[in-house]
Coordinates of C-alpha atoms in Angstrom, one line a residue:
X1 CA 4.6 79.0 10.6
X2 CA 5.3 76.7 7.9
X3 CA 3.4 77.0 4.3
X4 CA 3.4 74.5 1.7
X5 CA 1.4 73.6 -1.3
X6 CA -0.9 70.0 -1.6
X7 CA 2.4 68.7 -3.5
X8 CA 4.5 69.1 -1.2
X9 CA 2.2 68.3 2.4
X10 CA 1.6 65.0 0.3
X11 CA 4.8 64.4 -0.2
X12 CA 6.3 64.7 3.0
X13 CA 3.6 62.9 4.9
X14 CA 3.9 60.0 2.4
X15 CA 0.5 57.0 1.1
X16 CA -1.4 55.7 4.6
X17 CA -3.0 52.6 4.3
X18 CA -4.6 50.1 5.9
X19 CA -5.6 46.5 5.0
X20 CA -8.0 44.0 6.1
X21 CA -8.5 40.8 5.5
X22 CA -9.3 37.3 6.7
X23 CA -6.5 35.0 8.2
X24 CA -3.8 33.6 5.4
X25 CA -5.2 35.9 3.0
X26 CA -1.5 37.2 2.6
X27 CA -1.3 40.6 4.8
X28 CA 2.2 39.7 6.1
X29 CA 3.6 39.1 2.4
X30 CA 1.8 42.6 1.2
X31 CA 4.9 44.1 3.2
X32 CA 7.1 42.3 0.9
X33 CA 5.7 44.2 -2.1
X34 CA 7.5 48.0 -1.6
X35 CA 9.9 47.6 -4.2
X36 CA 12.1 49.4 -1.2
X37 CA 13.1 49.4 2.2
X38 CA 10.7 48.0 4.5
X39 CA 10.5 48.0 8.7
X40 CA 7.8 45.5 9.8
X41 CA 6.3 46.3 13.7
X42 CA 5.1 42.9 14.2
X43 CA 2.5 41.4 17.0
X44 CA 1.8 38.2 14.8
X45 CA 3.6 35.2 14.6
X46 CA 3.2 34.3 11.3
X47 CA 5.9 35.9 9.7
X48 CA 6.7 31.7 8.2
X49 CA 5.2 33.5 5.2
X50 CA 8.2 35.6 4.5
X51 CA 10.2 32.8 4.3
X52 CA 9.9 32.0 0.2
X53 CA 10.2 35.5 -0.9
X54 CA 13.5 36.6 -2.7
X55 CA 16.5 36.9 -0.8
X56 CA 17.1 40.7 -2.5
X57 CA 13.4 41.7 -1.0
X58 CA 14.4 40.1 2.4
X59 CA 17.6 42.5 2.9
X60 CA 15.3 45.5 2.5
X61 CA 13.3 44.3 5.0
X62 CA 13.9 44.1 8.5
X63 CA 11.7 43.1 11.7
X64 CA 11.0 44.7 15.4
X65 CA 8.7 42.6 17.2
X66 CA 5.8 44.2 19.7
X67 CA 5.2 42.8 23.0
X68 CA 4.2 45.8 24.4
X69 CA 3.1 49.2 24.2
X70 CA 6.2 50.5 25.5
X71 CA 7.7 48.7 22.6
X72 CA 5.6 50.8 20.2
X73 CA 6.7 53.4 21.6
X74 CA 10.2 52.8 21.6
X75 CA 10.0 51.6 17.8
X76 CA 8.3 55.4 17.3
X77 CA 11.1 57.4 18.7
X78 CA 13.7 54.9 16.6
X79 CA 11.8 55.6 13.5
X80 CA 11.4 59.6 14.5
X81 CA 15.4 59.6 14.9
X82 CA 16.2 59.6 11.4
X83 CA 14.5 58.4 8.3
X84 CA 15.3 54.1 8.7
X85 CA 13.1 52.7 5.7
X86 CA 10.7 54.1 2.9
X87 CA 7.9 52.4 5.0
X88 CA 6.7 51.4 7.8
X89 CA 4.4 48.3 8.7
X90 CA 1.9 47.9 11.9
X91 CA 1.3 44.4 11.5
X92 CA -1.0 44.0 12.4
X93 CA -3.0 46.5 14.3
X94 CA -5.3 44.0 15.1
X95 CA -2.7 42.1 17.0
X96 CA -1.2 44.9 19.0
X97 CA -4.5 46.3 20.0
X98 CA -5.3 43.2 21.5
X99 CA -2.2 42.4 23.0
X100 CA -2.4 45.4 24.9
X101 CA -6.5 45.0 26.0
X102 CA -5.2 41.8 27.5
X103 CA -2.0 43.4 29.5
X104 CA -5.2 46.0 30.5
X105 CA -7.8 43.8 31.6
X106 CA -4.8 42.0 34.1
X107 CA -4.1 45.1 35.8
X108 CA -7.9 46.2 36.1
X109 CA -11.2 45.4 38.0
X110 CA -13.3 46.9 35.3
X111 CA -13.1 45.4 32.4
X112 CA -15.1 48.4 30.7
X113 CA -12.2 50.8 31.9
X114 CA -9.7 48.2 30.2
X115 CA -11.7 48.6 26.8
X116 CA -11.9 52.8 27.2
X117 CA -8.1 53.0 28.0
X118 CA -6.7 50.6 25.7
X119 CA -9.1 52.4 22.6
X120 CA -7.2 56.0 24.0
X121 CA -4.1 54.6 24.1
X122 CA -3.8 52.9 21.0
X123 CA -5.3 55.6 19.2
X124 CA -2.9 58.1 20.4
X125 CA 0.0 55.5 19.1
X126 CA -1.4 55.0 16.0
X127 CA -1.9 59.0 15.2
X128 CA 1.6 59.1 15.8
X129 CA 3.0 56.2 13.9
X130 CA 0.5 57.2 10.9
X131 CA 1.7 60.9 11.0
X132 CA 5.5 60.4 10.7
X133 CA 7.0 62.5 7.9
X134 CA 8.8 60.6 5.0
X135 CA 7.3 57.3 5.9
X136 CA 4.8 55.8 3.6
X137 CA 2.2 54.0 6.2
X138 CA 0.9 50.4 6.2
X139 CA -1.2 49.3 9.1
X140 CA -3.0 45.3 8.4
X141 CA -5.9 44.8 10.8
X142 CA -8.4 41.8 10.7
X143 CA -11.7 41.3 9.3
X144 CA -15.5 40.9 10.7
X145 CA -18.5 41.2 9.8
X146 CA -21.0 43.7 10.4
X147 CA -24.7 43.9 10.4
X148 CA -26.5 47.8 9.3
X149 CA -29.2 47.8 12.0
X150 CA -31.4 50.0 9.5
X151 CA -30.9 48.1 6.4
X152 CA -30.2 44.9 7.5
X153 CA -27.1 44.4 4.9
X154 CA -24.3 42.4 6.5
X155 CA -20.4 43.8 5.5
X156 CA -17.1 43.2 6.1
X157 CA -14.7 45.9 7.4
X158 CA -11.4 45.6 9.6
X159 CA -11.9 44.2 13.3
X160 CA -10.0 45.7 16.2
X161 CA -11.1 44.8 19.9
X162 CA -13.9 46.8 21.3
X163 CA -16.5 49.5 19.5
X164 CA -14.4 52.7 19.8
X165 CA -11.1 50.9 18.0
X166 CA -13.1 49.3 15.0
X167 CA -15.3 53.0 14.6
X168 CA -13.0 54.9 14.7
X169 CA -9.8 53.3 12.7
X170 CA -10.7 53.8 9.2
X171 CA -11.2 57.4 9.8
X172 CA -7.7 58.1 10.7
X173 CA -6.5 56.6 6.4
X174 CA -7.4 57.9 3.4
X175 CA -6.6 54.6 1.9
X176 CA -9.0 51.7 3.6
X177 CA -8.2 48.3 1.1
X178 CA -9.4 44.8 1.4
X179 CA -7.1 42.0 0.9
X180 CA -8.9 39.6 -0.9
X181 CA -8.5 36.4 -3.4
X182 CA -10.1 36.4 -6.8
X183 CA -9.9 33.8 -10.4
X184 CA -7.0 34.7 -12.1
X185 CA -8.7 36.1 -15.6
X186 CA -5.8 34.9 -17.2
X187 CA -5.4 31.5 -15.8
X188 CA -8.9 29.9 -15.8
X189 CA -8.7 27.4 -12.3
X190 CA -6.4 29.5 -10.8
X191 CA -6.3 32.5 -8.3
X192 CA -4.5 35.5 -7.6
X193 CA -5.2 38.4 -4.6
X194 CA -6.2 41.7 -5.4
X195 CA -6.8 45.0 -3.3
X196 CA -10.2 46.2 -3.5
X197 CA -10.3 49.9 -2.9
X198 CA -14.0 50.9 -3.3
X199 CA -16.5 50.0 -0.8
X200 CA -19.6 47.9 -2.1
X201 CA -22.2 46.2 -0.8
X202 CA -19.7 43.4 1.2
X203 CA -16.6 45.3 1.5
X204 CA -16.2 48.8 3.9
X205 CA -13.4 50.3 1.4
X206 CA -12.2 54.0 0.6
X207 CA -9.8 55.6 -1.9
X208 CA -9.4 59.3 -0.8
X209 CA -6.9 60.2 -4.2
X210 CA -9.2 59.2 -6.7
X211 CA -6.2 57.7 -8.4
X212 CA -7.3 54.2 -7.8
X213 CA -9.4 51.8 -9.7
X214 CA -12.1 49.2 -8.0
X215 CA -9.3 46.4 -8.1
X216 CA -6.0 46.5 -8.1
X217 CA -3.0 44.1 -8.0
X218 CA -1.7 43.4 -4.1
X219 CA 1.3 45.6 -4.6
X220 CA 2.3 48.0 -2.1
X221 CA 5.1 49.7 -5.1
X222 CA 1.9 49.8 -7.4
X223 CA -0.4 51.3 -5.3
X224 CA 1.9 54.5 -3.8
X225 CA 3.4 55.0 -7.3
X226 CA -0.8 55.1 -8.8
X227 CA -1.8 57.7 -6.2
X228 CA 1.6 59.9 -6.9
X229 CA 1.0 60.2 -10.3
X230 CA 4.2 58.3 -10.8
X231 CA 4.7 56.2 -13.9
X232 CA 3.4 52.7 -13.2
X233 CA 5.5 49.8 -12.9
X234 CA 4.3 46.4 -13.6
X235 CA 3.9 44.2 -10.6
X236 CA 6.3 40.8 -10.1
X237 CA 3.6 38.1 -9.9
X238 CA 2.6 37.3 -6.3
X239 CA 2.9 33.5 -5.5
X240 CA -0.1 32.0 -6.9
X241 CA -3.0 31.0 -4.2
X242 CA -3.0 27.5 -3.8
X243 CA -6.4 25.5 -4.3
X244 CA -5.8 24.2 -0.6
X245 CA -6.2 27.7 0.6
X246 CA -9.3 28.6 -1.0
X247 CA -12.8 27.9 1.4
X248 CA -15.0 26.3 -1.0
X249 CA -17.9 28.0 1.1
X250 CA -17.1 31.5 1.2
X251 CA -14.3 31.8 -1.8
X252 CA -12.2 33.1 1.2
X253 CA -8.5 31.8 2.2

């Protein structure tokens, strides 16, 4: 039997996230933002959005793509071998979720039974790829809206496919952010994304460490140094969010 203080539990099992947010909003080029080495599990094909970002940030980052569960699963036992990256992407969660219900509801008559097994088996995968010692954690997921039955108040709060998936996600992070674009205080007509951390009325968000303020810059090296108590280092600006990206409706990319 092992004992170990807070400190050092924290430590080894590293900062768990996980960020939702609309399409384009910028999850893919959150990964960019360690300030270290980076592995990327990718179900999404927009990884285009990597291609502008500094050629120094690209060689700490490399990619495996996920077609399949067995894939995961393969990429887990990699990881497990030795310690490959200071962290680890699921991008998104979303994605691979649904790739899977699909490769489920092919091989099934019940399409009820496809829902329950992918929900157990993608839970199980993501325990494990969360729980991995020396990794910091980042899984993206997409974003839906919700309607409270009882109060009638309509919220956003990561998708995945199916009930069990989307209830039971953000109970497995301490950290539950959402990805979203904001006016640039500084630059009147201009606007930048932040990380929202608290939940409010429209956004389902959590900060377990306390560390944390409402918003905070879209900085992956930002965020894990704030909740270690580590100094803080500025962030490099993100690319500004172009006007053509903004919906003039919702304020949403």
């Amino acid at each position: 039997m092992k004992i170990e203080t807070v400190d050092e539990a924290i430590e080894v099992s590293g900062v768990k996230l996980c960020v939702y947010s609309f399409a384009g909003a910028g999850k893919t080029v959150l990964t960019s933002t360690t300030g270290g080495t980076m592995i990327v599990l990718s179900a999404e094909s927009g990884l285009l959005s990597l291609k502008n970002i500094a050629q120094e940030i690209k060689a700490n980052m490399r990619i495996i793509q996920i077609k399949t569960l067995r894939d995961l699963g393969e990429a887990y036992n990699w990881l497990m071998s030795s310690k490959m990256a200071d962290w680890v992407s699921i991008d998104s969660g979303s994605e691979i979720a649904e790739v899977l219900l699909t490769q489920k509801k092919g091989s099934s008559k019940d399409g009820r039974a496809a829902y329950g097994d992918m929900a157990d088996e993608m839970m199980e995968m993501f325990r494990l790829l969360r729980d991995m010692p020396h990794y910091n954690m980042l899984m993206t997921a997409k974003m839906t809206r919700v309607k409270d039955e009882n109060t009638g108040i309509t919220s956003y709060v990561p998708m995945f496919p199916g009930k069990i998936l989307t209830n039971q996600v953000p109970y497995m992070f301490d950290e539950i952010f959402a990805l979203r674009v904001e006016p640039d205080p500084q630059n009147p007509g201009r606007f930048v994304r932040v990380l929202q951390t608290d939940r409010d009325v429209a956004y389902d968000c959590k900060d377990r460490s306390g560390m944390l303020d409402m918003f905070e810059p879209a900085s992956l090296e930002h965020i894990a140094r704030k909740i270690q108590g580590l100094p803080i280092v500025i962030p490099a600006s993100a690319p500004e969010v172009a006007q053509s990206e903004i919906s003039p409706s919702t304020g949403e990319v």
